[in-house]
GROMACS .gro file of C-alpha atoms in nm:
model
  150
    1UNK     CA    1   5.932  -2.700  -0.495
    2UNK     CA    2   5.889  -2.797  -0.856
    3UNK     CA    3   5.660  -2.601  -1.083
    4UNK     CA    4   5.396  -2.828  -1.231
    5UNK     CA    5   5.266  -2.719  -1.567
    6UNK     CA    6   5.063  -2.900  -1.828
    7UNK     CA    7   5.353  -2.943  -2.074
    8UNK     CA    8   5.580  -3.079  -1.795
    9UNK     CA    9   5.315  -3.330  -1.693
   10UNK     CA   10   5.264  -3.443  -2.052
   11UNK     CA   11   5.639  -3.497  -2.098
   12UNK     CA   12   5.655  -3.719  -1.792
   13UNK     CA   13   5.340  -3.903  -1.896
   14UNK     CA   14   5.211  -3.850  -1.544
   15UNK     CA   15   4.866  -3.951  -1.423
   16UNK     CA   16   4.805  -3.676  -1.174
   17UNK     CA   17   4.449  -3.570  -1.110
   18UNK     CA   18   4.318  -3.222  -1.040
   19UNK     CA   19   4.230  -3.290  -0.678
   20UNK     CA   20   4.584  -3.418  -0.620
   21UNK     CA   21   4.728  -3.104  -0.775
   22UNK     CA   22   4.508  -2.876  -0.564
   23UNK     CA   23   4.586  -3.059  -0.241
   24UNK     CA   24   4.784  -2.831  -0.010
   25UNK     CA   25   4.767  -2.536  -0.248
   26UNK     CA   26   4.662  -2.185  -0.154
   27UNK     CA   27   4.507  -1.896  -0.340
   28UNK     CA   28   4.682  -1.562  -0.315
   29UNK     CA   29   4.462  -1.265  -0.392
   30UNK     CA   30   4.608  -0.917  -0.429
   31UNK     CA   31   4.489  -0.651  -0.187
   32UNK     CA   32   4.213  -0.437  -0.336
   33UNK     CA   33   4.314  -0.074  -0.347
   34UNK     CA   34   4.021   0.162  -0.324
   35UNK     CA   35   4.065   0.472  -0.537
   36UNK     CA   36   4.025   0.803  -0.356
   37UNK     CA   37   3.680   0.956  -0.385
   38UNK     CA   38   3.632   1.260  -0.599
   39UNK     CA   39   3.546   1.557  -0.372
   40UNK     CA   40   3.310   1.704  -0.635
   41UNK     CA   41   3.122   1.374  -0.652
   42UNK     CA   42   3.101   1.354  -0.272
   43UNK     CA   43   2.963   1.709  -0.254
   44UNK     CA   44   2.711   1.632  -0.528
   45UNK     CA   45   2.599   1.313  -0.350
   46UNK     CA   46   2.552   1.507  -0.027
   47UNK     CA   47   2.336   1.765  -0.208
   48UNK     CA   48   2.124   1.485  -0.356
   49UNK     CA   49   2.086   1.319  -0.014
   50UNK     CA   50   1.977   1.648   0.141
   51UNK     CA   51   1.729   1.710  -0.144
   52UNK     CA   52   1.581   1.360  -0.108
   53UNK     CA   53   1.551   1.404   0.269
   54UNK     CA   54   1.371   1.737   0.219
   55UNK     CA   55   1.135   1.585  -0.038
   56UNK     CA   56   1.056   1.297   0.199
   57UNK     CA   57   0.995   1.540   0.485
   58UNK     CA   58   0.761   1.750   0.269
   59UNK     CA   59   0.574   1.437   0.158
   60UNK     CA   60   0.529   1.321   0.517
   61UNK     CA   61   0.423   1.660   0.653
   62UNK     CA   62   0.205   1.782   0.365
   63UNK     CA   63  -0.116   1.730   0.568
   64UNK     CA   64   0.016   1.883   0.889
   65UNK     CA   65  -0.095   2.238   0.955
   66UNK     CA   66   0.076   2.472   1.192
   67UNK     CA   67  -0.243   2.622   1.333
   68UNK     CA   68  -0.232   2.665   1.704
   69UNK     CA   69  -0.549   2.590   1.898
   70UNK     CA   70  -0.519   2.933   2.062
   71UNK     CA   71  -0.552   3.108   1.725
   72UNK     CA   72  -0.831   2.903   1.571
   73UNK     CA   73  -1.005   2.838   1.896
   74UNK     CA   74  -1.220   2.548   1.997
   75UNK     CA   75  -1.513   2.674   1.791
   76UNK     CA   76  -1.332   2.620   1.461
   77UNK     CA   77  -1.254   2.263   1.563
   78UNK     CA   78  -1.615   2.219   1.672
   79UNK     CA   79  -1.735   2.340   1.332
   80UNK     CA   80  -1.518   2.084   1.153
   81UNK     CA   81  -1.646   1.807   1.379
   82UNK     CA   82  -2.009   1.912   1.331
   83UNK     CA   83  -1.965   1.908   0.952
   84UNK     CA   84  -1.812   1.560   0.959
   85UNK     CA   85  -2.084   1.426   1.193
   86UNK     CA   86  -2.349   1.587   0.974
   87UNK     CA   87  -2.210   1.409   0.667
   88UNK     CA   88  -2.213   1.073   0.848
   89UNK     CA   89  -2.570   1.124   0.974
   90UNK     CA   90  -2.690   1.216   0.625
   91UNK     CA   91  -2.518   0.908   0.481
   92UNK     CA   92  -2.680   0.677   0.737
   93UNK     CA   93  -3.021   0.838   0.684
   94UNK     CA   94  -2.983   0.797   0.307
   95UNK     CA   95  -2.894   0.429   0.355
   96UNK     CA   96  -3.199   0.363   0.573
   97UNK     CA   97  -3.437   0.546   0.338
   98UNK     CA   98  -3.299   0.364   0.032
   99UNK     CA   99  -3.335   0.019   0.191
  100UNK     CA  100  -3.683   0.098   0.325
  101UNK     CA  101  -3.796   0.231  -0.013
  102UNK     CA  102  -3.667  -0.083  -0.186
  103UNK     CA  103  -3.858  -0.297   0.065
  104UNK     CA  104  -4.184  -0.103   0.023
  105UNK     CA  105  -4.163  -0.092  -0.358
  106UNK     CA  106  -4.094  -0.463  -0.380
  107UNK     CA  107  -4.368  -0.547  -0.128
  108UNK     CA  108  -4.628  -0.341  -0.312
  109UNK     CA  109  -4.509  -0.442  -0.658
  110UNK     CA  110  -4.504  -0.812  -0.580
  111UNK     CA  111  -4.877  -0.824  -0.505
  112UNK     CA  112  -4.933  -0.879  -0.876
  113UNK     CA  113  -4.699  -1.180  -0.875
  114UNK     CA  114  -4.753  -1.341  -0.534
  115UNK     CA  115  -5.088  -1.382  -0.362
  116UNK     CA  116  -4.955  -1.493  -0.024
  117UNK     CA  117  -4.823  -1.245   0.230
  118UNK     CA  118  -4.517  -1.456   0.319
  119UNK     CA  119  -4.395  -1.468  -0.042
  120UNK     CA  120  -4.434  -1.092  -0.079
  121UNK     CA  121  -4.242  -1.025   0.242
  122UNK     CA  122  -3.968  -1.272   0.144
  123UNK     CA  123  -3.927  -1.108  -0.197
  124UNK     CA  124  -3.919  -0.762  -0.037
  125UNK     CA  125  -3.655  -0.871   0.218
  126UNK     CA  126  -3.437  -1.023  -0.055
  127UNK     CA  127  -3.453  -0.710  -0.273
  128UNK     CA  128  -3.396  -0.480   0.026
  129UNK     CA  129  -3.092  -0.689   0.126
  130UNK     CA  130  -2.945  -0.668  -0.224
  131UNK     CA  131  -3.002  -0.293  -0.236
  132UNK     CA  132  -2.853  -0.255   0.113
  133UNK     CA  133  -2.541  -0.450   0.018
  134UNK     CA  134  -2.501  -0.244  -0.299
  135UNK     CA  135  -2.539   0.075  -0.099
  136UNK     CA  136  -2.279  -0.046   0.154
  137UNK     CA  137  -2.039  -0.129  -0.130
  138UNK     CA  138  -2.075   0.221  -0.274
  139UNK     CA  139  -2.034   0.381   0.070
  140UNK     CA  140  -1.715   0.184   0.137
  141UNK     CA  141  -1.571   0.282  -0.202
  142UNK     CA  142  -1.649   0.650  -0.142
  143UNK     CA  143  -1.504   0.642   0.210
  144UNK     CA  144  -1.195   0.462   0.081
  145UNK     CA  145  -1.148   0.734  -0.181
  146UNK     CA  146  -1.189   1.012   0.076
  147UNK     CA  147  -0.940   0.848   0.311
  148UNK     CA  148  -0.690   0.815   0.026
  149UNK     CA  149  -0.707   1.191  -0.038
  150UNK     CA  150  -0.627   1.281   0.321
   0.00000   0.00000   0.00000
């Protein structure tokens, strides 16, 4: 087999093309030798992995309490549930009172603008709807914030 180099080809004034030169050729790559791992580095990496696993475990379980139902009893759970139901009932009552007050104020205040009953009721319904939607928006934002803290 003859070694083809650029100077040899120029001397012969040959018209060989690259694809003809590469035809039937092979690429020989040396075997990659992996260096041995440093034992200090391996030990340090293991410590870091363990620390990260512990941090992840603490993050996941930060809201989990180890109270047994036998120690706290059912009454402590009942108290928590009553407080949460009480907060929801107060929120719903506040929503209803706010929307009703907006309706009544608009109905009574619009008697100076509109003389017909239908126009006054329509204006009151529109204002009460806007106030109700605003109240719902605020309630959703507050609930979203409380759920994010849990």
